[in-house]
Amino acid sequence: MLTCPICSAPLDAADNGVVCPVGHRFDRARQGYLNLLPVQHKNSRDPGDNQAMVEARRDFLNAGHYAPVARRLAELAAERHPAHWLDIGCGEGYYTAQIATALPDADGYALDISREAVKRACKRNPDLTWLIASMARVPLPDASLQFIASVFSPLDWAEARRLLSPGGGLMRVGPTNEHLMELRQRLYDEVRDYADEKHLALVPEGMTLQHSETLTFKLTLVDGQARANLLAMTPHGWRASAERRASVVDQTEPFETTVSMRYDYFVLQ
Ligand SMILES: C[S@@+](CC[C@H](N)C(=O)[O-])C[C@H]1O[C@@H](n2cnc3c(N)ncnc32)[C@H](O)[C@@H]1O
């Protein structure tokens, strides 16, 4: 189902990679992913999340702190029975792998622009097609997907719409304004509003909000490493002052904060 990121023609399997009829060729990495991000589509040498952010997120998520978020996403995906699905901005693949488990018969794709992320993500499930690619130019055909997940990630709405078949939908998961409130109050004198409905103004014509729900729970982080990982995987890792970050990481008693996510499902008519 893959298309050439340079000329959009279908890609066929060639020895240890894929090739289009014009001869644009992309090798499969030793780890199993395909790099479909041509150098002319990169706006920096190493776009996307860097190794430190990816590893902090992997360790934090693997510890199970956001397990209820992934569980609910997987349930919502399974209820929709897609034949072909994609996780856009999959990061190191924690949520992707759980969607895949919930959709054992479906054809799954996952992409991220960060090589460090995809290199690690592809180890989670060799049956998925893992891609280094830009969400602005997804190497898949028009109307080829019935389900797209976008979790904590930027999103190119027009491109997501192009990929959906009629009746298919996009599940966007993002923080509500309550998310990590106690942490944000510790880090900043003035807590910035997350404006958690802002994305609703970006939904393209033809797509409508069919379902919305919120998942909220309290998270207790006992060890400093988990708190350091949480900071490192979010913008708080560079936005908050070093003193405030250290006071959260170094405190001896457990740190409790709210996790609050909204799931919005947009269907293409
Ligand atoms: C906050 S992380 C979320 C990762 C994953 N969905 C999760 O929740 O664990 C956002 C991800 O979007 C990726 N990203 C940013 N811009 C992108 C783009 N233009 N195309 C594809 N991925 C992009 C980053 O590399 C990063 O892995």
Coordinates of C-alpha atoms and ligand atoms in Angstrom, one line a residue:
M1 CA 0.0 0.0 0.0
L2 CA 3.0 2.3 0.3
T3 CA 3.5 5.2 -2.1
C4 CA 6.8 6.9 -3.1
P5 CA 7.4 10.0 -1.0
I6 CA 9.0 11.7 -4.1
C7 CA 6.6 11.0 -7.0
S8 CA 3.6 9.3 -5.2
A9 CA 3.7 6.2 -7.4
P10 CA 3.1 2.9 -5.7
L11 CA 6.1 1.3 -4.1
D12 CA 6.9 -2.4 -4.6
A13 CA 9.0 -4.7 -2.6
A14 CA 12.6 -4.9 -3.9
D15 CA 15.4 -6.8 -2.3
N16 CA 15.6 -5.4 1.2
G17 CA 13.6 -2.3 0.5
V18 CA 11.0 -0.8 -1.7
V19 CA 11.2 0.8 -5.2
C20 CA 8.8 2.8 -7.3
P21 CA 8.4 2.4 -11.2
V22 CA 10.6 5.5 -11.7
G23 CA 13.4 3.9 -9.7
H24 CA 13.2 5.8 -6.4
R25 CA 14.5 3.3 -4.0
F26 CA 14.4 3.1 -0.2
D27 CA 16.2 0.5 1.9
R28 CA 14.9 -1.3 4.9
A29 CA 17.0 -0.6 8.0
R30 CA 18.5 -3.4 9.9
Q31 CA 15.9 -2.9 12.7
G32 CA 13.1 -3.4 10.1
Y33 CA 11.7 0.1 9.5
L34 CA 11.7 2.0 6.2
N35 CA 13.0 5.5 5.9
L36 CA 10.6 7.3 3.5
L37 CA 11.7 10.7 4.4
P38 CA 13.9 12.0 1.6
V39 CA 16.5 14.5 2.6
Q40 CA 14.8 17.3 0.6
H41 CA 11.7 16.9 2.8
K42 CA 13.7 17.4 6.0
N43 CA 13.9 20.8 7.6
S44 CA 16.7 19.9 9.9
R45 CA 19.3 17.1 10.1
D46 CA 17.6 15.1 12.8
P47 CA 13.9 16.2 12.8
G48 CA 11.5 15.3 15.6
D49 CA 12.1 14.2 19.1
N50 CA 15.7 13.5 20.1
Q51 CA 17.2 10.4 21.7
A52 CA 16.9 11.8 25.3
M53 CA 13.2 12.6 24.9
V54 CA 12.5 9.3 23.2
E55 CA 14.2 7.3 25.9
A56 CA 12.6 9.2 28.7
R57 CA 9.2 8.7 27.2
R58 CA 9.9 5.0 26.6
D59 CA 11.0 4.4 30.2
F60 CA 8.1 6.4 31.6
L61 CA 5.5 4.7 29.5
N62 CA 7.0 1.2 30.0
A63 CA 6.7 1.7 33.7
G64 CA 2.9 1.7 33.2
H65 CA 2.1 5.2 34.4
Y66 CA -0.2 6.0 31.5
A67 CA -1.4 2.4 31.1
P68 CA -5.1 3.4 31.4
V69 CA -4.7 5.9 28.6
A70 CA -3.4 3.3 26.2
R71 CA -5.9 0.7 27.3
R72 CA -8.8 3.0 26.6
L73 CA -7.3 4.0 23.2
A74 CA -7.0 0.3 22.3
E75 CA -10.6 -0.3 23.2
L76 CA -11.8 2.6 21.2
A77 CA -9.7 1.4 18.2
A78 CA -11.1 -2.1 18.4
E79 CA -14.7 -0.9 18.5
R80 CA -14.1 0.6 15.1
H81 CA -12.9 -2.5 13.3
P82 CA -10.6 -0.9 10.7
A83 CA -9.0 -3.0 8.0
H84 CA -6.1 -0.5 7.6
W85 CA -5.0 1.9 10.3
L86 CA -2.1 4.3 11.0
D87 CA -0.6 5.9 14.1
I88 CA 0.6 9.3 13.1
G89 CA 3.5 10.7 15.2
C90 CA 3.9 7.3 16.9
G91 CA 6.9 8.2 18.9
E92 CA 8.6 5.1 20.5
G93 CA 5.5 3.1 19.8
Y94 CA 3.9 2.4 23.2
Y95 CA 0.4 3.3 22.1
T96 CA 0.9 1.9 18.6
A97 CA 1.8 -1.6 20.0
Q98 CA -1.4 -1.7 22.1
I99 CA -3.6 -0.7 19.2
A100 CA -2.0 -3.4 17.2
T101 CA -2.8 -6.0 19.9
A102 CA -6.4 -4.8 19.9
L103 CA -6.6 -5.1 16.1
P104 CA -4.9 -8.5 15.4
D105 CA -6.4 -8.9 11.9
A106 CA -5.9 -5.4 10.6
D107 CA -3.1 -4.0 8.5
G108 CA -1.2 -1.5 10.7
Y109 CA 1.2 1.4 9.9
A110 CA 3.0 3.8 12.2
L111 CA 5.1 6.8 11.3
D112 CA 7.2 9.4 13.0
I113 CA 9.7 11.9 11.7
S114 CA 12.2 11.0 14.4
R115 CA 14.7 8.3 13.5
E116 CA 15.5 7.8 17.2
A117 CA 11.8 7.1 17.9
V118 CA 11.1 4.7 15.0
K119 CA 14.3 2.8 15.5
R120 CA 13.1 1.9 19.0
A121 CA 9.3 1.6 18.2
C122 CA 9.8 -1.0 15.5
K123 CA 11.1 -3.5 18.1
R124 CA 7.7 -3.5 19.7
N125 CA 5.9 -5.3 16.9
P126 CA 7.6 -6.6 13.7
D127 CA 4.2 -7.2 12.0
L128 CA 3.5 -3.5 11.7
T129 CA 4.9 -1.3 8.9
W130 CA 7.1 1.2 10.7
L131 CA 8.1 4.3 8.8
I132 CA 10.3 7.3 9.2
A133 CA 8.1 9.8 7.4
S134 CA 6.6 13.3 7.7
M135 CA 2.9 13.6 8.7
A136 CA 2.8 16.4 6.1
R137 CA 3.5 13.9 3.3
V138 CA 2.3 10.5 4.4
P139 CA 3.5 7.8 1.9
L140 CA 0.1 6.1 1.7
P141 CA -2.7 6.5 -0.9
D142 CA -5.8 8.7 -0.7
A143 CA -8.8 7.1 1.1
S144 CA -6.7 4.1 2.2
L145 CA -7.3 4.1 5.9
Q146 CA -10.3 3.5 8.2
F147 CA -8.7 4.6 11.4
I148 CA -5.9 7.0 12.3
A149 CA -4.6 7.6 15.8
S150 CA -2.9 10.8 16.8
V151 CA -1.6 10.7 20.4
F152 CA 0.0 13.8 22.0
S153 CA 1.3 14.7 18.7
P154 CA 1.1 17.6 16.2
L155 CA -1.3 16.9 13.4
D156 CA -1.6 17.8 9.7
W157 CA -5.4 17.7 9.5
A158 CA -5.6 18.1 5.7
E159 CA -3.3 15.1 5.2
A160 CA -5.2 13.0 7.7
R161 CA -8.4 13.8 5.9
R162 CA -6.8 12.8 2.5
L163 CA -5.9 9.4 4.0
L164 CA -9.3 8.5 5.4
S165 CA -11.9 6.5 3.5
P166 CA -15.5 7.7 3.8
G167 CA -16.8 6.5 7.2
G168 CA -13.3 6.2 8.6
G169 CA -12.1 8.4 11.4
L170 CA -9.3 10.0 13.3
M171 CA -8.9 9.5 17.1
R172 CA -7.0 12.4 18.6
V173 CA -5.8 12.0 22.1
G174 CA -4.5 15.0 23.9
P175 CA -4.2 16.6 27.4
T176 CA -7.1 18.5 29.0
N177 CA -6.4 21.7 30.9
E178 CA -6.3 19.6 34.1
H179 CA -3.5 17.4 32.9
L180 CA -0.5 17.4 35.2
M181 CA -2.0 20.4 37.0
E182 CA -0.2 19.8 40.3
L183 CA 3.1 19.4 38.5
R184 CA 2.6 22.6 36.5
Q185 CA 1.7 24.5 39.7
R186 CA 5.0 23.4 41.2
L187 CA 7.0 24.4 38.1
Y188 CA 5.5 27.8 37.2
D189 CA 4.3 30.9 39.1
E190 CA 1.5 31.2 36.5
V191 CA 0.1 28.0 35.0
R192 CA -0.6 28.4 31.3
D193 CA -4.0 27.4 30.0
Y194 CA -3.8 24.3 27.6
A195 CA -6.8 25.6 25.6
D196 CA -7.8 22.0 25.2
E197 CA -10.6 22.7 22.6
K198 CA -8.3 24.7 20.3
H199 CA -8.0 21.8 17.9
L200 CA -11.7 21.7 17.2
A201 CA -11.4 24.9 15.1
L202 CA -8.9 23.1 12.8
V203 CA -11.1 20.2 11.8
P204 CA -11.4 20.3 7.9
E205 CA -14.6 20.4 6.0
G206 CA -16.2 17.0 5.7
M207 CA -15.0 15.7 9.1
T208 CA -17.2 15.9 12.1
L209 CA -16.8 15.2 15.8
Q210 CA -18.7 12.0 16.4
H211 CA -17.5 11.1 19.9
S212 CA -15.7 12.8 22.8
E213 CA -14.7 11.5 26.2
T214 CA -12.3 12.4 29.0
L215 CA -10.2 10.0 31.1
T216 CA -8.9 11.4 34.4
F217 CA -7.0 9.7 37.2
K218 CA -4.4 10.4 39.9
L219 CA -0.8 9.3 39.3
T220 CA 1.6 8.8 42.2
L221 CA 5.3 9.0 41.2
V222 CA 7.3 7.5 44.0
D223 CA 10.8 7.6 42.5
G224 CA 12.7 10.6 41.3
Q225 CA 13.7 8.9 38.0
A226 CA 10.0 8.6 37.0
R227 CA 9.6 12.3 37.7
A228 CA 12.7 13.1 35.8
N229 CA 11.5 11.1 32.8
L230 CA 8.1 12.8 32.9
L231 CA 9.8 16.2 32.8
A232 CA 12.3 15.1 30.0
M233 CA 9.5 13.8 27.7
T234 CA 7.5 17.0 27.9
P235 CA 8.3 20.7 27.2
H236 CA 8.5 21.2 30.9
G237 CA 12.0 19.6 30.7
W238 CA 13.3 22.8 29.1
R239 CA 10.6 25.4 29.8
A240 CA 10.7 25.2 33.6
S241 CA 13.6 26.6 35.6
A242 CA 16.4 24.1 36.7
E243 CA 15.6 24.9 40.4
R244 CA 11.9 24.1 40.1
R245 CA 12.6 20.9 38.2
A246 CA 15.2 19.8 40.7
S247 CA 12.8 20.4 43.6
V248 CA 10.2 18.1 42.0
V249 CA 12.7 15.4 41.1
D250 CA 14.6 15.5 44.4
Q251 CA 11.8 15.6 46.9
T252 CA 11.8 12.5 49.1
E253 CA 8.0 12.0 49.5
P254 CA 5.9 10.6 46.6
F255 CA 4.6 13.2 44.1
E256 CA 0.9 13.0 43.2
T257 CA -0.6 14.6 40.1
T258 CA -3.6 14.4 37.8
V259 CA -3.6 12.7 34.4
S260 CA -6.4 13.9 32.3
M261 CA -6.8 13.1 28.6
R262 CA -9.5 13.8 26.1
Y263 CA -10.3 11.4 23.2
D264 CA -12.0 13.1 20.2
Y265 CA -13.1 11.0 17.3
F266 CA -13.7 12.8 14.0
V267 CA -15.4 10.9 11.2
L268 CA -15.1 11.6 7.4
Q269 CA -18.5 11.8 5.8
Ligands
LIG1 C1 4.9 14.2 22.1 S1 5.5 13.0 21.0 C2 4.2 11.8 21.1 C3 4.6 10.4 20.7 C4 3.6 9.3 20.9 N1 2.4 9.4 20.1 C5 3.3 9.1 22.3 O1 2.3 9.7 22.8 O2 4.0 8.5 23.0 C6 5.2 13.7 19.4 C7 5.9 13.0 18.3 O3 5.6 13.6 17.0 C8 6.7 13.5 16.2 N2 6.6 14.5 15.1 C9 6.8 15.9 15.2 N3 6.6 16.4 14.0 C10 6.3 15.4 13.1 C11 6.1 15.4 11.7 N4 6.1 16.5 11.0 N5 5.9 14.2 11.1 C12 5.9 13.1 11.9 N6 6.1 13.0 13.2 C13 6.3 14.2 13.8 C14 7.9 13.7 17.2 O4 9.1 13.2 16.6 C15 7.4 12.9 18.4 O5 7.8 11.6 18.4

